[in-house]
């Protein structure tokens, strides 16, 4: 909670100004009954018209002051609240960017989305309302009490009789509120999740006619959200009636004792009237009060969720862990030394004792059965996950010694599933290098054999590709993915089964173009024909290296390899 | 909104001039829009009419009681307090206790039930939108960002929710209080009442000035939130790529830009709407001043009693407060309307049409394309598919072959009627697909997609998605035939293992095995396989091939595959090139004719990756 509100610090001056202006408005409001009393006692009763006009003018002047103060306050409150939430959002987003992949799983995507938008809005609303008017209510209450004491201490006492009860009551209510609203936000997470899944898989849902099924799934989640929201809000509804009742009772007490005192002549009428006035003012503030409590509880629940994100320490990627600059080898050498890896939370190792080495500019083909661990192997290199045992050496240095950013800039990665982002084709390719000139972009797309297709599109490179790059064929997406990686000009190029959707001719042309590349290449593939073009082949089965060598060597030494080759008709039986 | 969004990374930062522009542009026709939105919203609330009426009655009661309180006090001050008479006071106090107790109860109940009504409305809104989503054509989803759509379901509806929770009652009670107060004020002193009312015209003018600015700003704000949401969803889902390409900084920058847009819009929206209570307060103070000053003078000359002045000031405040509240509510309502509009926009999207003559049709398995032309977007010039014409008999296996982008996947999508043809017809057993009920059609098909999307559920449930009433044995059977059983058993909880949301934990190939199991269990008449086996190693693939062969018997199958084997076993091969069907026939015929297909086969020696 503190962590979140620390983001207000940079704006403490504007907040202070807004706050003081609000106090000014409050002052005017509190002064009114006093002036009223004056008008009645010194003016009306004393039959002094001049006094009436005099104090009337004062009231008017004060109104103007309050108005100006109010308008300016609005400006400053907005500024504070909006800047605060802007900073908060950015901080959250930044933090999330540096999460490790494992941490993403801890907080689901949907939950992160909720925290970045919905939760921020809750807190922002509270901040704004606090500076604008919310604090007025409690301050009005306190101010009224003080003024009441100033006017007549004995009577004023009755106003505060109920205070301790109220206090305890409120604390209990807030605690309840926080817990209930926290639960509500979790329900929003679930809602988001079902929504997101449906949006991503809409074709699947339609193909399998699961529309009704999905709708009932959603219905359940929405229903739970409704129930929990109702529960939270209804619980908070007790606040106002209770406060009001207690307050009104105090008012009656004032009336009673006040009358007694007027009777005995110890208190002037004006005093009683003033205090009654203050009392009614206080009750007037109570609905706002209840409102505040509710908002506060909501904000606290949201703040806690955000603090969870902001305070994740261990599971983020440390940007830099070493003092040495890069070794200057710049040659794309890579070596795995007895690497074993188990996914966090997993039982059995996905990779066991994997060792191999790739020299500068060489091509290594990685083959193996489904689930053998090939993609995982690639993902360890840019440190998406860290090895459980052993080490990976890039250009002579352990990857864990590299500056993470520099390490990843050395690597160009084409994942198995082509993922493109909303934007133009040129934008997507420029993910490889944001500063690249159009020439470089064209060169990359030509190498990736996609340039001709892009030219065929009506808008060429400015053609927009929607989320996930729909309306491009699988092969086109793959080639764009490759172009993106090529533009990066990394020292190590990793292709994870990235040519599966390409036809023979295109693929051949691609490999030819890639041969010109000086980068070290790691190619995960199913096709022996592709593997043949590599200097060495790594065959993995069950997470272990079962064969490692050239194509010819493997044909001799590995039964498994031979079997695959035969099935692909690469070799006669 | 739509396909052609602003270019990546360019979002204007709103300055005060931009705000002026926004306001100028949107002044005119907006007025009618919000009325209709309000009416639509009302219709949903109205579903709970009975409860609503009870709440309104309670509001009436509580408002009356709230008015009564000060009135009674005022009277009591005049009659008893001034003279220090305790006896009479006691009676008055009893009365007041009663009033206050009733007030507390009715306040509580009215809000208690209103919350129920409000949340039920929200729930209805949400589920309606979701149900509507299921009826929308795929083309709709192609054009939108997921996160932006999600924002409408959460953030925009949230705006409506907070309004419904409180505004409705507030408005009603404010109106009641206002009316009651004016009546009492008139009964106390018509002169003072008129004086107090002088502030009203000023108030209206001020409101108009402010809301003219805030209405379009609220709309902008919701849109900005939507855009932000869209970006967040996309980048979080695509984290792997972001990291691989070290795009974190760039993402931060972009996020910042979108965030700035929200900040600026929000700033002006909040500032302007913040003016309302200030104006109201000022008018409040003015009226107090008027009553105090002039009232005091009148009291001096005996025209008005002191008690009346005291009460009157109280009522004057009670008069301006509901006005104040109404004005505030107006702004909240505007924000809710902005949100509701965006939600209704979704409900207004045209669903996939079903011709009235459409019927359930039991598929025999014959499929034909009659001179079909297709393009994804009407506005595009070039056709993705041109003059596709072929005929497939029931039970035949058809292999689709061609370079990437040639149109193979598109044809499958048309068979499943994910999109409508632009020209020509798709026929099933001679019946135009548009005459067949979509449900009926798809329930007899199984579609294995290029992206084997799996849900965050257990393996068992994912497979069961193919046929919801499948038994556990049938699921295992299907998994065995898809060769997925072994790897499933090697997972932590076997069939009960929950798959991760982003699909990590099992490999791409394993996902495809699961999606094949899913298709197997659906027991379809027509099978559509889209490059399903390319991420699986050839050893495993052979085993699956056997299972698929078995499955394909007796069913019409369309396969896009890259393995020679698949094409070998096909009854017909369709060769596509740049959206046109260049060759069609059996493997044999094509080899003999020496056309493109034959050439492709030759150039690749033993492997046809087509």
mmCIF file of N, CA, C and O in Angstrom, chain B residues 249-281:
data_model
loop_
_atom_site.group_PDB
_atom_site.id
_atom_site.type_symbol
_atom_site.label_atom_id
_atom_site.label_comp_id
_atom_site.label_asym_id
_atom_site.label_seq_id
_atom_site.Cartn_x
_atom_site.Cartn_y
_atom_site.Cartn_z
ATOM 1 N N UNK B 249 12.608 -1.910 -24.345
ATOM 2 C CA UNK B 249 12.655 -0.451 -24.334
ATOM 3 C C UNK B 249 11.627 0.137 -25.278
ATOM 4 O O UNK B 249 10.913 1.089 -24.954
ATOM 5 N N UNK B 250 11.567 -0.450 -26.457
ATOM 6 C CA UNK B 250 10.621 0.044 -27.443
ATOM 7 C C UNK B 250 9.183 -0.097 -26.953
ATOM 8 O O UNK B 250 8.352 0.792 -27.129
ATOM 9 N N UNK B 251 8.916 -1.229 -26.333
ATOM 10 C CA UNK B 251 7.572 -1.444 -25.803
ATOM 11 C C UNK B 251 7.266 -0.409 -24.731
ATOM 12 O O UNK B 251 6.158 0.113 -24.653
ATOM 13 N N UNK B 252 8.279 -0.116 -23.926
ATOM 14 C CA UNK B 252 8.079 0.877 -22.878
ATOM 15 C C UNK B 252 7.728 2.218 -23.485
ATOM 16 O O UNK B 252 6.814 2.910 -23.031
ATOM 17 N N UNK B 253 8.477 2.581 -24.531
ATOM 18 C CA UNK B 253 8.238 3.855 -25.184
ATOM 19 C C UNK B 253 6.831 3.957 -25.721
ATOM 20 O O UNK B 253 6.128 4.934 -25.514
ATOM 21 N N UNK B 254 6.429 2.905 -26.428
ATOM 22 C CA UNK B 254 5.095 2.885 -26.998
ATOM 23 C C UNK B 254 4.032 2.942 -25.940
ATOM 24 O O UNK B 254 3.014 3.620 -26.088
ATOM 25 N N UNK B 255 4.275 2.203 -24.876
ATOM 26 C CA UNK B 255 3.319 2.191 -23.788
ATOM 27 C C UNK B 255 3.194 3.580 -23.215
ATOM 28 O O UNK B 255 2.101 4.080 -22.934
ATOM 29 N N UNK B 256 4.350 4.208 -23.067
ATOM 30 C CA UNK B 256 4.376 5.554 -22.541
ATOM 31 C C UNK B 256 3.518 6.483 -23.399
ATOM 32 O O UNK B 256 2.738 7.280 -22.901
ATOM 33 N N UNK B 257 3.685 6.365 -24.697
ATOM 34 C CA UNK B 257 2.919 7.241 -25.591
ATOM 35 C C UNK B 257 1.426 7.040 -25.432
ATOM 36 O O UNK B 257 0.674 8.001 -25.349
ATOM 37 N N UNK B 258 1.020 5.781 -25.406
ATOM 38 C CA UNK B 258 -0.407 5.526 -25.264
ATOM 39 C C UNK B 258 -0.883 5.986 -23.892
ATOM 40 O O UNK B 258 -2.012 6.457 -23.722
ATOM 41 N N UNK B 259 -0.004 5.834 -22.927
ATOM 42 C CA UNK B 259 -0.338 6.222 -21.570
ATOM 43 C C UNK B 259 -0.490 7.733 -21.479
ATOM 44 O O UNK B 259 -1.344 8.248 -20.752
ATOM 45 N N UNK B 260 0.340 8.434 -22.236
ATOM 46 C CA UNK B 260 0.256 9.892 -22.226
ATOM 47 C C UNK B 260 -1.085 10.350 -22.779
ATOM 48 O O UNK B 260 -1.711 11.280 -22.260
ATOM 49 N N UNK B 261 -1.500 9.687 -23.825
ATOM 50 C CA UNK B 261 -2.795 10.041 -24.407
ATOM 51 C C UNK B 261 -3.886 9.915 -23.359
ATOM 52 O O UNK B 261 -4.746 10.788 -23.227
ATOM 53 N N UNK B 262 -3.818 8.830 -22.602
ATOM 54 C CA UNK B 262 -4.809 8.625 -21.563
ATOM 55 C C UNK B 262 -4.678 9.702 -20.499
ATOM 56 O O UNK B 262 -5.661 10.263 -20.021
ATOM 57 N N UNK B 263 -3.450 9.999 -20.140
ATOM 58 C CA UNK B 263 -3.218 10.988 -19.094
ATOM 59 C C UNK B 263 -3.796 12.338 -19.481
ATOM 60 O O UNK B 263 -4.505 12.979 -18.695
ATOM 61 N N UNK B 264 -3.502 12.759 -20.697
ATOM 62 C CA UNK B 264 -3.978 14.077 -21.102
ATOM 63 C C UNK B 264 -5.491 14.153 -21.213
ATOM 64 O O UNK B 264 -6.113 15.105 -20.762
ATOM 65 N N UNK B 265 -6.079 13.133 -21.838
ATOM 66 C CA UNK B 265 -7.543 13.135 -21.929
ATOM 67 C C UNK B 265 -8.143 13.104 -20.545
ATOM 68 O O UNK B 265 -9.062 13.851 -20.225
ATOM 69 N N UNK B 266 -7.595 12.229 -19.723
ATOM 70 C CA UNK B 266 -8.113 12.077 -18.374
ATOM 71 C C UNK B 266 -7.994 13.368 -17.602
ATOM 72 O O UNK B 266 -8.894 13.757 -16.858
ATOM 73 N N UNK B 267 -6.867 14.043 -17.815
ATOM 74 C CA UNK B 267 -6.639 15.277 -17.092
ATOM 75 C C UNK B 267 -7.730 16.291 -17.380
ATOM 76 O O UNK B 267 -8.342 16.845 -16.475
ATOM 77 N N UNK B 268 -7.957 16.507 -18.671
ATOM 78 C CA UNK B 268 -8.969 17.520 -19.011
ATOM 79 C C UNK B 268 -10.364 17.064 -18.619
ATOM 80 O O UNK B 268 -11.183 17.845 -18.134
ATOM 81 N N UNK B 269 -10.648 15.783 -18.789
ATOM 82 C CA UNK B 269 -11.972 15.282 -18.414
ATOM 83 C C UNK B 269 -12.212 15.501 -16.929
ATOM 84 O O UNK B 269 -13.255 16.005 -16.517
ATOM 85 N N UNK B 270 -11.217 15.140 -16.139
ATOM 86 C CA UNK B 270 -11.382 15.285 -14.700
ATOM 87 C C UNK B 270 -11.425 16.743 -14.276
ATOM 88 O O UNK B 270 -12.212 17.124 -13.417
ATOM 89 N N UNK B 271 -10.575 17.547 -14.868
ATOM 90 C CA UNK B 271 -10.546 18.957 -14.478
ATOM 91 C C UNK B 271 -11.880 19.612 -14.757
ATOM 92 O O UNK B 271 -12.468 20.244 -13.882
ATOM 93 N N UNK B 272 -12.356 19.454 -15.988
ATOM 94 C CA UNK B 272 -13.629 20.067 -16.326
ATOM 95 C C UNK B 272 -14.760 19.552 -15.467
ATOM 96 O O UNK B 272 -15.584 20.308 -14.984
ATOM 97 N N UNK B 273 -14.792 18.239 -15.289
ATOM 98 C CA UNK B 273 -15.902 17.724 -14.489
ATOM 99 C C UNK B 273 -15.749 18.140 -13.039
ATOM 100 O O UNK B 273 -16.709 18.208 -12.293
ATOM 101 N N UNK B 274 -14.507 18.446 -12.645
ATOM 102 C CA UNK B 274 -14.278 18.906 -11.283
ATOM 103 C C UNK B 274 -14.810 20.301 -11.040
ATOM 104 O O UNK B 274 -15.033 20.704 -9.897
ATOM 105 N N UNK B 275 -15.015 21.038 -12.126
ATOM 106 C CA UNK B 275 -15.529 22.391 -11.967
ATOM 107 C C UNK B 275 -16.942 22.403 -11.430
ATOM 108 O O UNK B 275 -17.371 23.336 -10.756
ATOM 109 N N UNK B 276 -17.694 21.375 -11.775
ATOM 110 C CA UNK B 276 -19.118 21.373 -11.414
ATOM 111 C C UNK B 276 -19.371 21.584 -9.936
ATOM 112 O O UNK B 276 -20.098 22.521 -9.564
ATOM 113 N N UNK B 277 -18.818 20.767 -9.073
ATOM 114 C CA UNK B 277 -19.097 21.005 -7.654
ATOM 115 C C UNK B 277 -18.619 22.369 -7.187
ATOM 116 O O UNK B 277 -19.212 22.959 -6.288
ATOM 117 N N UNK B 278 -17.565 22.886 -7.835
ATOM 118 C CA UNK B 278 -17.085 24.208 -7.417
ATOM 119 C C UNK B 278 -18.102 25.281 -7.744
ATOM 120 O O UNK B 278 -18.400 26.164 -6.936
ATOM 121 N N UNK B 279 -18.602 25.177 -8.947
ATOM 122 C CA UNK B 279 -19.634 26.134 -9.351
ATOM 123 C C UNK B 279 -20.830 26.012 -8.422
ATOM 124 O O UNK B 279 -21.382 27.007 -7.939
ATOM 125 N N UNK B 280 -21.199 24.764 -8.171
ATOM 126 C CA UNK B 280 -22.341 24.525 -7.295
ATOM 127 C C UNK B 280 -22.103 25.070 -5.908
ATOM 128 O O UNK B 280 -22.984 25.681 -5.297
ATOM 129 N N UNK B 281 -20.898 24.857 -5.421
ATOM 130 C CA UNK B 281 -20.574 25.373 -4.093
ATOM 131 C C UNK B 281 -20.686 26.880 -4.034
ATOM 132 O O UNK B 281 -21.196 27.457 -3.081
#
